[in-house]
Amino acid sequence: DTGVSQDPRHKITKRGQNVTFRCDPISEHNRLYWYRQTLGQGPEFLTYFQNEAQLEKSRLLSDRFSAERPKGSFSTLEIQRTEQGDSAMYLCASSLGGAGYEQYFGPGTRLTVT
Amino acid sequence: EDQVTQSPEALRLQEGESSSLNCSYTVSGLRGLFWYRQDPGKGPEFLFTLYSAGEEKEKERLKATLTKKESFLHITAPKPEDSATYLCAVQARGRGSTLGRLYFGRGTQLTVWP
């Protein structure tokens, strides 16, 4: 069990640029979640996948955000035309199932938009 | 609306001084309540899952309990290495695709000094 991994760990970008983050879940986990966390707050749900299907998106996920999970393995989260308000820690988690199953988090990607 | 409130926001304890953290929740049917530990700059680390009122879980110096409205994380004889932010999250029972997402509180920042 190698755990959830995320890449990059840190990203600094200029406002208006596009960024893409990658998440590799625990191999046997079919559910993958994306959360966003700002300083002093708990993680906020963005979206989740069951295998390759994206089942839900939060209202926090504007049209500038898109997530994919091709072939039900790794996932990518892309932010287009970044804004300073996008600066946050982006967390990925995976679980064996849905309701009742604990979610295991990766180390996060810290995004800073200048 | 599903909500999670944690108190206190911050807690300073001397090494060996036991205390409790509180997590109050409002959810349309509880599927599970989860406790996580988060160190600065890292992703949340899973600690416990509680499913029904009266349930208790223990791990080393930590013990989590659950009632119908709140959960407590009891820390017995804490050590400096227990210093971290402790997050509480709930998962709702219900129909549809909202199953699975976690609703987090803002966390309690615990500092244990020697």
mmCIF file of C-alpha atoms in Angstrom:
data_model
loop_
_atom_site.group_PDB
_atom_site.id
_atom_site.type_symbol
_atom_site.label_atom_id
_atom_site.label_comp_id
_atom_site.label_asym_id
_atom_site.label_seq_id
_atom_site.Cartn_x
_atom_site.Cartn_y
_atom_site.Cartn_z
ATOM 1 C CA ASP A 1 0.000 0.000 0.000
ATOM 2 C CA THR A 2 1.834 3.058 -1.253
ATOM 3 C CA GLY A 3 -0.869 5.557 -0.300
ATOM 4 C CA VAL A 4 -2.369 8.389 -2.317
ATOM 5 C CA SER A 5 0.159 10.470 -4.223
ATOM 6 C CA GLN A 6 -0.223 13.933 -5.749
ATOM 7 C CA ASP A 7 1.885 15.884 -8.168
ATOM 8 C CA PRO A 8 3.158 18.548 -8.048
ATOM 9 C CA ARG A 9 3.381 19.271 -4.340
ATOM 10 C CA HIS A 10 3.685 23.001 -4.950
ATOM 11 C CA LYS A 11 2.693 25.187 -7.881
ATOM 12 C CA ILE A 12 3.175 28.906 -8.285
ATOM 13 C CA THR A 13 1.472 30.457 -11.284
ATOM 14 C CA LYS A 14 0.504 33.853 -12.588
ATOM 15 C CA ARG A 15 -3.102 34.934 -12.747
ATOM 16 C CA GLY A 16 -4.697 33.879 -15.999
ATOM 17 C CA GLN A 17 -2.536 30.808 -16.550
ATOM 18 C CA ASN A 18 -3.856 27.248 -16.665
ATOM 19 C CA VAL A 19 -2.672 24.599 -14.210
ATOM 20 C CA THR A 20 -3.169 20.843 -13.977
ATOM 21 C CA PHE A 21 -2.754 18.608 -10.956
ATOM 22 C CA ARG A 22 -2.481 14.843 -10.860
ATOM 23 C CA CYS A 23 -3.668 12.344 -8.253
ATOM 24 C CA ASP A 24 -2.810 8.650 -8.064
ATOM 25 C CA PRO A 25 -5.160 6.836 -5.660
ATOM 26 C CA ILE A 26 -4.528 3.665 -3.682
ATOM 27 C CA SER A 27 -4.603 1.000 -6.362
ATOM 28 C CA GLU A 28 -7.666 -1.017 -5.316
ATOM 29 C CA HIS A 29 -9.805 2.030 -4.484
ATOM 30 C CA ASN A 30 -12.606 2.743 -6.941
ATOM 31 C CA ARG A 31 -13.681 6.083 -5.477
ATOM 32 C CA LEU A 32 -11.611 9.240 -5.878
ATOM 33 C CA TYR A 33 -12.393 12.640 -4.378
ATOM 34 C CA TRP A 34 -11.070 16.162 -4.803
ATOM 35 C CA TYR A 35 -11.248 18.712 -1.983
ATOM 36 C CA ARG A 36 -9.943 22.226 -1.558
ATOM 37 C CA GLN A 37 -8.632 23.645 1.717
ATOM 38 C CA THR A 38 -7.804 27.237 2.578
ATOM 39 C CA LEU A 39 -5.964 28.429 5.660
ATOM 40 C CA GLY A 40 -7.911 27.888 8.873
ATOM 41 C CA GLN A 41 -10.698 25.954 7.173
ATOM 42 C CA GLY A 42 -11.542 22.310 6.828
ATOM 43 C CA PRO A 43 -11.409 20.673 3.400
ATOM 44 C CA GLU A 44 -14.347 21.497 1.098
ATOM 45 C CA PHE A 45 -15.678 18.962 -1.361
ATOM 46 C CA LEU A 46 -15.182 19.666 -5.072
ATOM 47 C CA THR A 47 -16.017 16.500 -6.981
ATOM 48 C CA TYR A 48 -15.761 12.731 -6.960
ATOM 49 C CA PHE A 49 -15.479 9.753 -9.264
ATOM 50 C CA GLN A 50 -16.558 6.171 -9.035
ATOM 51 C CA ASN A 51 -14.206 4.399 -11.393
ATOM 52 C CA GLU A 52 -14.163 6.659 -14.471
ATOM 53 C CA ALA A 53 -17.592 8.224 -13.902
ATOM 54 C CA GLN A 54 -17.774 11.684 -12.373
ATOM 55 C CA LEU A 55 -20.804 11.386 -10.096
ATOM 56 C CA GLU A 56 -21.033 14.790 -8.481
ATOM 57 C CA LYS A 57 -19.643 18.289 -8.694
ATOM 58 C CA SER A 58 -19.886 20.908 -5.969
ATOM 59 C CA ARG A 59 -21.225 24.380 -6.627
ATOM 60 C CA LEU A 60 -17.687 25.498 -5.706
ATOM 61 C CA LEU A 61 -16.488 23.994 -8.972
ATOM 62 C CA SER A 62 -16.889 26.808 -11.468
ATOM 63 C CA ASP A 63 -16.737 26.346 -15.231
ATOM 64 C CA ARG A 64 -13.012 27.051 -15.061
ATOM 65 C CA PHE A 65 -12.468 23.768 -13.221
ATOM 66 C CA SER A 66 -12.528 20.376 -14.880
ATOM 67 C CA ALA A 67 -11.630 16.949 -13.592
ATOM 68 C CA GLU A 68 -11.090 13.663 -15.336
ATOM 69 C CA ARG A 69 -10.337 10.101 -14.374
ATOM 70 C CA PRO A 70 -9.596 8.211 -17.552
ATOM 71 C CA LYS A 71 -9.773 4.434 -17.237
ATOM 72 C CA GLY A 72 -10.673 4.753 -13.574
ATOM 73 C CA SER A 73 -7.085 5.056 -12.411
ATOM 74 C CA PHE A 74 -5.320 8.385 -11.859
ATOM 75 C CA SER A 75 -7.208 11.669 -11.963
ATOM 76 C CA THR A 76 -6.388 15.178 -13.120
ATOM 77 C CA LEU A 77 -7.821 18.481 -11.967
ATOM 78 C CA GLU A 78 -7.381 21.418 -14.320
ATOM 79 C CA ILE A 79 -7.992 25.050 -13.498
ATOM 80 C CA GLN A 80 -8.222 27.413 -16.443
ATOM 81 C CA ARG A 81 -7.581 31.165 -16.275
ATOM 82 C CA THR A 82 -6.492 31.002 -12.637
ATOM 83 C CA GLU A 83 -7.534 33.740 -10.225
ATOM 84 C CA GLN A 84 -5.976 34.766 -6.921
ATOM 85 C CA GLY A 85 -8.976 33.259 -5.127
ATOM 86 C CA ASP A 86 -7.940 29.848 -6.436
ATOM 87 C CA SER A 87 -4.910 29.871 -4.138
ATOM 88 C CA ALA A 88 -5.418 26.929 -1.787
ATOM 89 C CA MET A 89 -4.331 23.399 -0.975
ATOM 90 C CA TYR A 90 -5.926 20.915 -3.358
ATOM 91 C CA LEU A 91 -6.388 17.523 -1.736
ATOM 92 C CA CYS A 92 -7.142 14.197 -3.329
ATOM 93 C CA ALA A 93 -8.584 11.239 -1.430
ATOM 94 C CA SER A 94 -9.582 7.710 -2.324
ATOM 95 C CA SER A 95 -11.735 5.035 -0.743
ATOM 96 C CA LEU A 96 -12.765 1.431 -1.329
ATOM 97 C CA GLY A 97 -16.420 2.323 -1.519
ATOM 98 C CA GLY A 98 -18.884 5.097 -0.926
ATOM 99 C CA ALA A 99 -20.986 5.572 2.142
ATOM 100 C CA GLY A 100 -19.312 4.536 5.360
ATOM 101 C CA TYR A 101 -15.857 3.964 3.948
ATOM 102 C CA GLU A 102 -12.989 6.047 5.222
ATOM 103 C CA GLN A 103 -11.213 8.278 2.740
ATOM 104 C CA TYR A 104 -7.422 8.330 2.613
ATOM 105 C CA PHE A 105 -5.865 11.628 1.644
ATOM 106 C CA GLY A 106 -2.785 12.465 -0.329
ATOM 107 C CA PRO A 107 -0.244 15.118 0.697
ATOM 108 C CA GLY A 108 -1.961 17.825 -1.355
ATOM 109 C CA THR A 109 -0.885 20.316 -3.991
ATOM 110 C CA ARG A 110 -0.321 23.837 -2.702
ATOM 111 C CA LEU A 111 -1.344 26.355 -5.402
ATOM 112 C CA THR A 112 -0.278 29.978 -5.205
ATOM 113 C CA VAL A 113 -1.650 32.377 -7.807
ATOM 114 C CA THR A 114 0.278 35.650 -8.043
ATOM 115 C CA GLU B 1 -28.084 21.863 5.475
ATOM 116 C CA ASP B 2 -25.445 19.480 6.780
ATOM 117 C CA GLN B 3 -23.086 21.224 9.196
ATOM 118 C CA VAL B 4 -20.159 20.413 11.452
ATOM 119 C CA THR B 5 -18.927 22.682 14.259
ATOM 120 C CA GLN B 6 -15.770 21.991 16.214
ATOM 121 C CA SER B 7 -14.706 23.494 19.509
ATOM 122 C CA PRO B 8 -12.510 24.873 20.788
ATOM 123 C CA GLU B 9 -10.764 26.402 17.765
ATOM 124 C CA ALA B 10 -7.436 26.125 19.555
ATOM 125 C CA LEU B 11 -6.295 24.285 22.660
ATOM 126 C CA ARG B 12 -2.999 24.450 24.503
ATOM 127 C CA LEU B 13 -2.189 21.655 26.926
ATOM 128 C CA GLN B 14 0.769 20.850 29.062
ATOM 129 C CA GLU B 15 2.231 17.422 28.473
ATOM 130 C CA GLY B 16 0.184 14.905 30.477
ATOM 131 C CA GLU B 17 -2.853 17.190 30.813
ATOM 132 C CA SER B 18 -5.861 15.271 29.474
ATOM 133 C CA SER B 19 -8.701 17.025 27.646
ATOM 134 C CA SER B 20 -11.471 16.595 25.076
ATOM 135 C CA LEU B 21 -12.269 18.092 21.696
ATOM 136 C CA ASN B 22 -15.875 18.509 20.615
ATOM 137 C CA CYS B 23 -17.564 18.017 17.249
ATOM 138 C CA SER B 24 -21.239 18.948 16.944
ATOM 139 C CA TYR B 25 -23.049 17.959 13.794
ATOM 140 C CA THR B 26 -26.317 18.459 11.976
ATOM 141 C CA VAL B 27 -26.870 15.999 9.178
ATOM 142 C CA SER B 28 -29.855 14.492 7.415
ATOM 143 C CA GLY B 29 -29.142 10.999 8.644
ATOM 144 C CA LEU B 30 -25.627 10.112 9.752
ATOM 145 C CA ARG B 31 -23.830 7.468 7.729
ATOM 146 C CA GLY B 32 -20.495 7.904 9.466
ATOM 147 C CA LEU B 33 -18.452 10.357 11.509
ATOM 148 C CA PHE B 34 -14.733 10.528 10.836
ATOM 149 C CA TRP B 35 -11.819 11.954 12.787
ATOM 150 C CA TYR B 36 -8.617 13.016 11.058
ATOM 151 C CA ARG B 37 -5.326 14.462 12.203
ATOM 152 C CA GLN B 38 -3.601 17.057 10.024
ATOM 153 C CA ASP B 39 -0.043 18.276 10.419
ATOM 154 C CA PRO B 40 0.955 21.633 8.862
ATOM 155 C CA GLY B 41 1.373 21.441 5.104
ATOM 156 C CA LYS B 42 0.198 17.833 4.905
ATOM 157 C CA GLY B 43 -2.989 15.998 3.999
ATOM 158 C CA PRO B 44 -5.379 14.741 6.687
ATOM 159 C CA GLU B 45 -4.481 11.398 8.261
ATOM 160 C CA PHE B 46 -7.364 9.060 9.051
ATOM 161 C CA LEU B 47 -7.889 8.204 12.729
ATOM 162 C CA PHE B 48 -11.374 6.797 13.411
ATOM 163 C CA THR B 49 -14.798 6.093 11.967
ATOM 164 C CA LEU B 50 -17.893 6.010 14.190
ATOM 165 C CA TYR B 51 -21.233 4.832 12.849
ATOM 166 C CA SER B 52 -23.809 4.893 15.628
ATOM 167 C CA ALA B 53 -24.541 6.567 18.952
ATOM 168 C CA GLY B 54 -22.767 4.890 21.843
ATOM 169 C CA GLU B 55 -19.888 3.654 19.745
ATOM 170 C CA GLU B 56 -16.320 4.210 20.951
ATOM 171 C CA LYS B 57 -12.945 3.712 19.278
ATOM 172 C CA GLU B 58 -9.464 3.921 20.808
ATOM 173 C CA LYS B 59 -5.967 4.302 19.475
ATOM 174 C CA GLU B 60 -3.028 4.913 21.776
ATOM 175 C CA ARG B 61 -3.810 8.112 23.718
ATOM 176 C CA LEU B 62 -6.916 8.937 21.670
ATOM 177 C CA LYS B 63 -10.489 7.822 22.259
ATOM 178 C CA ALA B 64 -13.435 8.873 20.111
ATOM 179 C CA THR B 65 -17.053 8.689 21.228
ATOM 180 C CA LEU B 66 -20.347 9.416 19.483
ATOM 181 C CA THR B 67 -23.807 10.571 20.546
ATOM 182 C CA LYS B 68 -26.765 11.517 18.368
ATOM 183 C CA LYS B 69 -25.650 15.142 18.179
ATOM 184 C CA GLU B 70 -21.930 15.233 18.833
ATOM 185 C CA SER B 71 -18.656 13.413 19.026
ATOM 186 C CA PHE B 72 -15.763 13.814 21.413
ATOM 187 C CA LEU B 73 -12.106 13.109 20.902
ATOM 188 C CA HIS B 74 -10.545 12.459 24.288
ATOM 189 C CA ILE B 75 -6.804 12.834 24.595
ATOM 190 C CA THR B 76 -5.262 11.142 27.611
ATOM 191 C CA ALA B 77 -1.846 12.242 28.876
ATOM 192 C CA PRO B 78 -0.911 13.972 25.606
ATOM 193 C CA LYS B 79 2.650 14.310 24.384
ATOM 194 C CA PRO B 80 4.181 17.082 22.263
ATOM 195 C CA GLU B 81 3.994 14.815 19.202
ATOM 196 C CA ASP B 82 0.188 14.896 19.500
ATOM 197 C CA SER B 83 0.297 18.555 18.461
ATOM 198 C CA ALA B 84 -1.707 18.906 15.234
ATOM 199 C CA THR B 85 -5.061 20.050 13.913
ATOM 200 C CA TYR B 86 -7.817 17.524 14.527
ATOM 201 C CA LEU B 87 -10.598 17.508 11.958
ATOM 202 C CA CYS B 88 -14.070 16.040 12.284
ATOM 203 C CA ALA B 89 -16.138 15.135 9.220
ATOM 204 C CA VAL B 90 -19.566 13.613 8.637
ATOM 205 C CA GLN B 91 -21.004 11.612 5.809
ATOM 206 C CA ALA B 92 -24.751 11.765 5.231
ATOM 207 C CA ARG B 93 -27.104 8.878 4.688
ATOM 208 C CA GLY B 94 -29.466 9.451 1.835
ATOM 209 C CA ARG B 95 -30.321 8.876 -1.749
ATOM 210 C CA GLY B 96 -28.532 9.999 -4.819
ATOM 211 C CA SER B 97 -25.051 11.019 -5.644
ATOM 212 C CA THR B 98 -24.359 13.037 -2.488
ATOM 213 C CA LEU B 99 -23.420 9.801 -0.780
ATOM 214 C CA GLY B 100 -19.709 9.726 -0.173
ATOM 215 C CA ARG B 101 -18.766 13.362 0.206
ATOM 216 C CA LEU B 102 -17.452 14.438 3.592
ATOM 217 C CA TYR B 103 -18.524 17.623 5.357
ATOM 218 C CA PHE B 104 -15.648 18.896 7.486
ATOM 219 C CA GLY B 105 -15.497 21.182 10.469
ATOM 220 C CA ARG B 106 -12.827 23.848 10.727
ATOM 221 C CA GLY B 107 -10.750 21.769 13.112
ATOM 222 C CA THR B 108 -9.217 22.185 16.542
ATOM 223 C CA GLN B 109 -5.574 23.208 16.607
ATOM 224 C CA LEU B 110 -3.961 21.348 19.492
ATOM 225 C CA THR B 111 -0.606 22.370 20.950
ATOM 226 C CA VAL B 112 1.008 20.230 23.633
ATOM 227 C CA TRP B 113 3.996 21.802 25.339
ATOM 228 C CA PRO B 114 6.579 19.959 27.431
#
